[in-house]
Structures are given as C-alpha cells and as structure tokens.
Amino acid sequence: MSNDTIAGVEGPLTGYTVIDLSRALAGPHAGMMFGDLGARVIKVENPGKGDDSRSWGPPFVGPEDDPQATYFFSCNRNKESIALDLKSDTGKETLRELISRADVLIENFRSGVLERLGFSTTVCMEINPRLVLLSITGFGHDGPESSRAGYDQIAQGEAGLMSLTGSGPDDMQRVGVPIADLLAGIYGSYGVLAALLERERTGKGKVVRTSLIAGMVGVHAFQGTRATVAGQNPEPGGNHHPSLAPYGLFNCKEGAVQISVGNENLWQKFCAAFDIDPATEGMGDNAARVANRPAVIELIESKFAAYGGDELLAKLGDAGIPSGTVRTLEEVYSWDQALSQGLKVSVDHPVLGDIDLPGPPLRFFDADGESEVETTRTAHDAPPLLNEDADAIVSWLDSDS
C-alpha cells in the first residue's frame, strides 16, 4: 500500500490524517469508516503480533506458514500499518510525531492506559491543539465501573440488548454480530465529524468519548421508552414486533417469509389479498391484533400454507405488502441489489491476492441540475500486513519535519 495510492483517493475526508491506536473492533471500525471516506488512516500496532484480531479465528485463510484471520479483514481496509513499541523511547517519539500531524486520534484502551503510556488527553492536546481525540471504552471513562474491560458479549448483556433478543424470556440471545462494538465505532465516528466541524469555527480540537454500553443504550429506541415512559420491562419476543401486528416471520408451505403490515391501510390490502375479514373479532385494529397475536399468527399461517415461498412473495408484492425472505450471507453477497449498492468490494491482498470484502454503506453524489454524478470511492486498499507501511510512514515523518 503506497502513500501515492492513498493520496490519490478522493472523498469527503481527503486531506485528513487519522492515527488509529485501537485494536479489536470498535475503534478499528471507526478508523475504517474514515478510510472509506478518503482519510489517510495509519494503524499503530504492537510489534510481533499486532492487533488482537489478527489471531481471532477460525476461519484463517492463506498459506499455513502465514495464516490470515478474516476477522481482521472486516474492520481494517483502507489503512496503513506501523508497529511501535509504545513503552520504548523510540516508539513514543514516533507516536508523538504522528499525533503532531494528525487530525484525529482513535484509542480504545481501558481507562488510564493511555495516561500510563505518557499520552494523556492533556499531553495529546498539548502536542496538537487541533487534534480530535476519539476515546472508546467498555463502560465509560468515569463512573463506578469505568475500569471494567469492554467486550461485546458482556456489553450486550449489561446494556439490556440480550434481554430483548431471543424467542422468549427463557431464551435470551446475543445479536449475531458484535453490535456493541460496531455501534460504539459508528457513534464515535459521528462524534468526531461533529468535532471536526466545530474545529472549523474555533480552531481547537476536542475529546470525544463513547462506550460499548452507550452504543447499546443509544439504540434502545422504542424499547427504551417502553421502560422509561410506560413503565414496562420488555422481554424477548422472537421474530414478531412487540407493538405492530402482523409484523414478523411467518411460515408457509416451503420455508417462511417476512411481512410488515405497518398501518391500517396495509391491513386492508392484506386482508383483501388473502380473503380475510379485516373486522374479524380481535383483529379490528393494530392494538387488538397485538393483544391477540397468537390468533393472528395462526390465521395468517393457515392462509400462507397454500403457497411456496417465491409464489407467496410474488402475491404479497402484487398486493403492495412489504415483504421479504431471509437470506444467508452467501446469498446476500451474490444478490444483485446488494451488489448494485457497492456492498461488496474487491481488493488486492499481498498474501492472498484478489479477495472480496463487505463494502462501505455510504454512497456520494454531486448534484448538478437534474443530473447526479456519483463520486463514491470505488478503489479500496486491502487490510495491511503488520508493519507493512513502516518505512513509508517514517519517511513521510522525516520529510515533513
């Protein structure tokens, strides 16, 4: 990965430099988002083993003497890598030089670790008063439990998400991706962008803090207000919405389909399509259908039993009912609609050659009159090998000193 390649990338954050001290997922995901947007992202790793996620597997791919963890690939595209021993004078001096040239610094150490390394927030801001420092912790940087280590599994439970997920109260489940890490990274990125905008007015940087539990509570949405306003204590409800019906996964002759009947107009259309009296007792409005959910499910599945999945989806589509199937990830990454949105990208990895990665979720356009020209970044860099870019980064620091 060359500096020329990175310098040639155009995006909303072209010209910004991000130093990514983080490891595992929350911070690296934030750093990858900045890289996707055109920023130069320099990942600082421990010598020898690098980021923890380089060893997280299976699956591992590639040669037996140089196995590559696909977990690392998920959150480190569009970055450079340099290995620094931050306990050494040389490593600390290099990091100091990087911070002095950075717009953003990302760290997700446990509270107090960065200070013990000699890079407290005060020191970082003295080195570079325009710096925006993103700090992601497990439970928050202060408060009675701030010293606890942050892991997604723990955060999903402690912040209530597992109490909402599963088939019922006796079957609480974690979400199938590290959602606490991912949301902390996304919220952190959102905070950094706001701080960069503020810097345009004030000329001063800022410390942005978030945590895994903050990311979880931040997406409680209507379940949160059920608790805080209505005084309810929500429980897992499986594949059906707690406040809307019919809205969920329903069995048919072959497999299952999902439907979202989100208002009374759609209920009328649905009933007309499947020969149901919309005023059936216990189903006359949404509140009644929610209260009588088992009967609603039984009625709908009795109607769906005559149809195979594809046939049923076609009928639902013709009736104007929002509906869909449940795809495997293999199916998603071969789905024309996902591909049309740039949700799979190809990169050239120095060990594996051409590989496909999940693509970035944002697209950008220049609007000129009635026409639009897409300016989304389409060329991406593979996740770097450990210390792959050290010489180029040191050369850049020397030339800029």
C-alpha positions as MATLAB code, in Angstrom:
seq = 'MSNDTIAGVEGPLTGYTVIDLSRALAGPHAGMMFGDLGARVIKVENPGKGDDSRSWGPPFVGPEDDPQATYFFSCNRNKESIALDLKSDTGKETLRELISRADVLIENFRSGVLERLGFSTTVCMEINPRLVLLSITGFGHDGPESSRAGYDQIAQGEAGLMSLTGSGPDDMQRVGVPIADLLAGIYGSYGVLAALLERERTGKGKVVRTSLIAGMVGVHAFQGTRATVAGQNPEPGGNHHPSLAPYGLFNCKEGAVQISVGNENLWQKFCAAFDIDPATEGMGDNAARVANRPAVIELIESKFAAYGGDELLAKLGDAGIPSGTVRTLEEVYSWDQALSQGLKVSVDHPVLGDIDLPGPPLRFFDADGESEVETTRTAHDAPPLLNEDADAIVSWLDSDS';
ca = [
       0.000    0.000    0.000;
       1.703    3.189   -1.102;
       1.279    6.759    0.019;
       0.649    7.621   -3.622;
      -2.373    5.312   -3.650;
      -3.786    6.892   -0.531;
      -3.029   10.420   -1.637;
      -4.860    9.756   -4.893;
      -8.092    8.749   -3.188;
     -10.808   11.373   -3.313;
     -13.546   11.513   -0.712;
     -15.206   13.843    1.788;
     -12.254   13.379    4.188;
      -9.450   13.628    1.632;
      -6.565   15.507    3.228;
      -7.345   14.416    6.781;
      -4.980   12.139    8.697;
      -6.221    9.652   11.301;
      -3.958    7.797   13.743;
      -5.643    4.562   14.841;
      -4.223    3.198   18.109;
      -7.216    0.942   18.649;
      -7.495   -2.818   18.408;
     -10.148   -5.488   18.108;
     -13.309   -3.942   16.619;
     -14.929   -0.756   17.963;
     -12.046    1.624   17.260;
     -10.842   -0.162   14.112;
     -14.378    0.011   12.693;
     -14.392    3.777   13.260;
     -10.978    4.059   11.618;
     -12.134    2.059    8.622;
     -15.101    4.389    8.187;
     -12.706    7.347    7.963;
     -10.550    5.458    5.461;
     -13.589    4.690    3.337;
     -14.272    8.429    3.243;
     -10.815    9.205    1.869;
      -8.828    9.993    5.016;
      -5.316    8.654    5.426;
      -5.556    6.161    8.296;
      -2.345    4.985    9.962;
      -2.873    1.960   12.182;
      -0.394    1.706   15.055;
       0.062   -1.902   16.240;
       2.086   -3.814   18.785;
       5.275   -5.330   17.371;
       5.253   -9.075   16.836;
       1.551   -9.972   16.951;
      -0.190   -6.728   16.060;
      -3.895   -6.145   16.555;
      -5.595   -8.825   18.677;
      -7.963   -9.647   15.831;
      -5.069  -10.826   13.629;
      -5.214  -14.021   15.715;
      -9.002  -14.327   16.066;
     -10.142  -17.415   14.224;
     -11.018  -19.719   12.688;
     -11.503  -19.017    9.928;
      -7.941  -18.457    8.796;
      -7.065  -18.355    5.102;
      -3.853  -18.413    3.120;
      -0.627  -20.373    3.493;
      -0.042  -22.495    6.593;
       3.092  -20.548    7.474;
       1.327  -17.170    7.157;
      -2.363  -17.654    8.064;
      -4.624  -14.618    7.749;
      -7.606  -14.069   10.062;
     -10.703  -12.984    8.173;
     -11.880  -11.228   11.354;
      -9.087   -8.660   10.926;
     -10.160   -8.095    7.330;
     -13.627   -7.000    8.476;
     -12.508   -3.718   10.038;
      -9.150   -2.691    8.612;
      -9.435   -1.937    4.901;
      -8.049    1.361    3.616;
      -5.371    1.649    6.321;
      -1.601    1.634    6.608;
       0.209   -0.265    9.373;
       3.208    0.597   11.507;
       4.342   -1.407   14.538;
       5.510    0.681   17.509;
       6.604   -0.343   20.991;
       4.871    2.410   22.936;
       6.852    1.533   26.067;
      10.101    2.447   24.308;
      11.501    5.936   23.836;
      11.690    5.431   20.060;
       8.089    4.243   19.826;
       6.856    7.114   21.958;
       8.732    9.680   19.898;
       7.307    8.288   16.642;
       3.809    8.389   18.086;
       4.396   11.961   19.232;
       5.374   12.892   15.673;
       2.281   11.162   14.286;
      -0.013   12.952   16.735;
       1.515   16.311   15.837;
       0.490   15.788   12.196;
      -2.901   14.140   12.800;
      -6.413   15.475   12.614;
      -7.880   12.551   14.547;
      -6.509   10.069   17.093;
      -8.519    6.930   17.926;
      -7.899    4.854   21.043;
      -9.887    2.182   22.846;
      -7.600    1.292   25.731;
      -9.056    0.596   29.129;
      -9.380    3.816   31.158;
      -5.981    5.018   32.344;
      -3.781    3.012   29.957;
      -3.024    5.872   27.561;
      -2.108    8.087   30.507;
       0.319    5.482   31.837;
       1.987    5.382   28.423;
       2.577    9.124   28.716;
      -0.145   10.253   26.317;
      -2.941   11.596   28.473;
      -5.567   13.692   26.759;
      -3.813   16.779   28.155;
      -0.492   15.712   26.651;
      -2.082   14.868   23.299;
      -3.772   18.256   23.102;
      -0.530   19.997   24.046;
       1.219   18.178   21.198;
      -1.539   19.159   18.772;
      -4.200   21.664   19.936;
      -6.262   20.972   16.790;
      -6.461   17.241   17.469;
      -9.815   15.463   17.749;
      -9.292   12.523   20.087;
     -11.826    9.691   19.984;
     -11.773    7.512   23.098;
     -13.918    4.360   23.183;
     -14.177    2.350   26.393;
     -16.344   -0.523   27.543;
     -18.347    1.161   30.292;
     -17.389    4.834   30.042;
     -14.265    6.719   31.089;
     -15.664    7.634   34.517;
     -18.290    6.360   36.931;
     -18.138    3.477   39.436;
     -17.490    0.746   36.837;
     -15.252    2.606   34.409;
     -12.322    0.237   34.994;
     -14.162   -2.816   33.640;
     -12.824   -4.322   30.433;
     -15.101   -3.858   27.425;
     -16.141   -6.875   25.397;
     -19.149   -7.022   23.116;
     -20.659  -10.137   24.689;
     -20.630   -8.519   28.121;
     -21.934   -5.184   26.870;
     -24.867   -6.781   25.039;
     -25.961   -8.303   28.330;
     -25.161   -5.440   30.683;
     -26.804   -2.788   28.488;
     -30.030   -4.745   28.073;
     -29.920   -5.824   24.441;
     -29.863   -9.532   25.258;
     -32.943   -9.073   27.455;
     -34.806   -8.018   24.284;
     -33.426  -10.641   21.904;
     -34.461  -14.276   21.578;
     -37.555  -16.403   21.252;
     -38.783  -15.649   24.771;
     -37.800  -14.802   28.365;
     -36.112  -18.191   28.817;
     -34.149  -17.934   25.570;
     -32.163  -14.694   25.655;
     -29.712  -14.429   22.760;
     -26.830  -12.230   21.676;
     -27.107  -10.461   18.325;
     -25.228  -12.407   15.640;
     -22.612   -9.674   15.080;
     -20.601   -7.664   17.680;
     -23.206   -4.946   17.621;
     -21.969   -3.117   20.744;
     -18.506   -2.698   19.220;
     -19.878   -1.677   15.854;
     -22.292    0.903   17.223;
     -19.662    2.393   19.517;
     -17.461    2.818   16.450;
     -20.272    4.354   14.434;
     -21.347    6.723   17.219;
     -17.708    7.626   17.804;
     -17.233    8.495   14.132;
     -20.352   10.642   14.226;
     -18.911   12.500   17.222;
     -15.561   13.014   15.511;
     -17.184   14.503   12.419;
     -19.136   16.920   14.617;
     -15.925   17.891   16.413;
     -14.119   18.457   13.113;
     -16.925   20.773   12.011;
     -16.686   22.663   15.294;
     -12.920   22.951   14.795;
     -13.603   24.858   11.600;
     -15.226   27.565   13.758;
     -12.988   27.503   16.809;
      -9.622   26.270   15.543;
      -9.474   23.953   18.551;
      -9.680   20.196   18.829;
     -11.830   18.214   21.232;
     -12.018   14.934   23.109;
     -14.921   12.717   22.020;
     -15.864    9.847   24.335;
     -18.272    6.956   23.906;
     -18.518    3.378   25.114;
     -19.938   -0.015   24.270;
     -22.769    0.382   26.763;
     -23.522    3.885   25.450;
     -23.809    2.497   21.939;
     -26.221   -0.151   23.177;
     -28.422    2.226   25.168;
     -28.342    4.657   22.242;
     -30.273    2.171   20.102;
     -32.854    1.024   22.634;
     -35.298    3.174   20.642;
     -38.966    2.420   21.369;
     -37.975   -0.385   23.734;
     -36.234    2.201   25.886;
     -39.273    4.445   26.117;
     -41.423    1.421   26.907;
     -39.289    1.181   30.035;
     -38.735    4.843   30.918;
     -42.154    6.243   29.995;
     -44.631    3.351   30.036;
     -43.026    1.607   32.992;
     -42.818   -1.716   31.175;
     -39.905   -4.149   31.296;
     -39.659   -5.508   27.725;
     -38.802   -9.172   27.137;
     -37.663  -11.110   24.059;
     -40.445  -11.542   21.536;
     -38.795  -13.663   18.889;
     -39.424  -12.729   15.276;
     -42.550  -10.630   15.858;
     -42.757   -6.908   16.603;
     -43.952   -6.070   20.133;
     -46.040   -3.075   19.003;
     -47.224   -3.990   15.486;
     -49.143   -6.950   14.051;
     -48.884   -8.676   11.703;
     -45.200   -7.774   11.513;
     -42.673  -10.601   11.529;
     -41.677  -14.010   10.191;
     -44.474  -16.369    9.085;
     -44.281  -19.974    7.931;
     -45.592  -21.003    4.529;
     -45.705  -24.259    2.554;
     -41.989  -24.193    1.862;
     -39.985  -22.128    4.319;
     -41.034  -18.744    5.657;
     -41.490  -15.138    4.605;
     -41.449  -11.835    6.430;
     -44.207   -9.255    6.240;
     -44.535   -5.766    7.659;
     -48.137   -4.598    7.937;
     -47.348   -1.242    9.476;
     -50.677    0.592    9.181;
     -54.401    0.005    8.733;
     -54.322    0.702    5.007;
     -51.861   -2.163    4.560;
     -54.033   -4.378    6.761;
     -56.982   -3.750    4.482;
     -54.881   -4.624    1.420;
     -53.515   -7.721    3.103;
     -56.961   -8.949    4.059;
     -58.294   -8.375    0.535;
     -55.418  -10.376   -0.952;
     -55.906  -13.371    1.354;
     -59.684  -13.369    1.770;
     -59.666  -12.269    5.414;
     -62.411  -10.179    7.011;
     -60.470   -7.147    8.306;
     -63.024   -6.742   11.093;
     -62.514  -10.289   12.384;
     -63.022  -10.310   16.147;
     -59.794   -9.410   17.919;
     -58.213   -8.049   14.739;
     -60.086   -4.841   14.040;
     -57.132   -2.549   14.722;
     -53.433   -2.829   15.458;
     -53.793   -2.762   19.247;
     -56.275   -5.621   19.091;
     -54.047   -7.634   16.782;
     -51.060   -7.169   19.088;
     -53.158   -8.294   22.055;
     -54.327  -11.339   20.096;
     -51.047  -12.103   18.357;
     -51.250  -15.953   18.611;
     -54.620  -15.957   16.837;
     -53.335  -13.557   14.174;
     -50.289  -15.739   13.520;
     -52.413  -18.881   13.327;
     -54.832  -17.281   10.853;
     -52.110  -15.884    8.611;
     -50.074  -19.084    8.563;
     -53.197  -21.038    7.649;
     -53.553  -18.780    4.603;
     -49.838  -18.959    3.761;
     -49.802  -22.769    3.941;
     -51.099  -22.955    0.379;
     -48.087  -21.113   -1.087;
     -44.421  -21.790   -1.647;
     -42.045  -19.011   -0.671;
     -41.449  -17.476   -4.107;
     -45.108  -17.721   -5.055;
     -46.137  -16.099   -1.787;
     -43.651  -13.248   -2.132;
     -44.963  -12.552   -5.627;
     -48.542  -12.431   -4.337;
     -47.579  -10.146   -1.462;
     -45.707   -7.876   -3.855;
     -48.696   -7.651   -6.180;
     -50.865   -6.688   -3.198;
     -48.455   -3.945   -2.141;
     -47.489   -5.609    1.143;
     -43.883   -5.018    2.288;
     -42.348   -8.474    2.405;
     -39.127  -10.367    2.015;
     -37.173  -13.526    2.544;
     -34.356  -14.373    4.962;
     -31.084  -14.592    3.061;
     -27.891  -16.297    4.102;
     -24.748  -14.184    3.903;
     -23.680  -16.224    0.880;
     -26.921  -15.188   -0.803;
     -26.512  -11.537    0.235;
     -23.072  -11.260   -1.365;
     -24.380  -12.614   -4.654;
     -27.630  -10.570   -4.592;
     -27.885   -8.115   -7.468;
     -29.412   -5.414   -5.294;
     -26.607   -5.575   -2.723;
     -24.016   -5.534   -5.493;
     -25.672   -2.520   -7.115;
     -25.142   -0.598   -3.866;
     -21.423   -1.301   -3.707;
     -21.818   -3.633   -0.727;
     -19.083   -5.972   -1.930;
     -15.671   -4.676   -2.987;
     -12.588   -6.371   -4.369;
      -9.078   -5.682   -3.053;
      -5.612   -6.996   -3.820;
      -4.121   -8.549   -0.687;
      -0.329   -9.016   -0.610;
      -0.624  -12.623    0.621;
      -3.999  -13.787   -0.705;
      -4.246  -11.878   -3.979;
      -7.717  -10.742   -5.067;
     -10.315  -11.083   -2.306;
     -13.814   -9.720   -1.766;
     -14.792   -7.735    1.318;
     -18.093   -6.343    2.588;
     -18.332   -2.851    1.153;
     -18.898    0.555    2.803;
     -22.529    1.553    3.446;
     -22.366    5.128    2.113;
     -22.541    6.496   -1.415;
     -21.881   10.096   -2.524;
     -23.120   12.137   -5.469;
     -22.569   15.564   -6.941;
     -25.898   17.052   -7.954;
     -25.880   19.378  -10.966;
     -29.307   20.499  -12.012;
     -31.394   17.432  -12.721;
     -28.418   15.080  -13.065;
     -26.297   13.354  -10.457;
     -22.718   12.171  -10.769;
     -21.605    9.511   -8.318;
     -18.350   10.318   -6.536;
     -18.258    7.280   -4.236;
     -14.833    5.765   -3.702;
     -14.640    2.519   -5.684;
     -10.940    1.585   -5.401;
     -10.091    0.195   -1.972;
      -6.896   -0.968   -0.284;
      -6.632   -4.369    1.359;
      -6.185   -4.605    5.123;
      -2.450   -4.157    5.672;
       0.085   -6.708    6.800;
       1.618   -5.936   10.171;
       4.155   -3.092    9.843;
       3.694   -3.120    6.059;
       3.968    0.646    5.725;
       6.541    1.457    8.401;
       9.258    2.647    6.005;
       6.891    4.866    4.060;
       5.397    6.382    7.230;
       8.803    7.080    8.794;
       9.985    8.601    5.506;
       6.910   10.842    5.476;
       7.599   11.966    9.054;
      11.237   12.685    8.254;
      10.396   14.638    5.112;
       7.790   16.689    6.968;
       9.930   17.515    9.982;
];
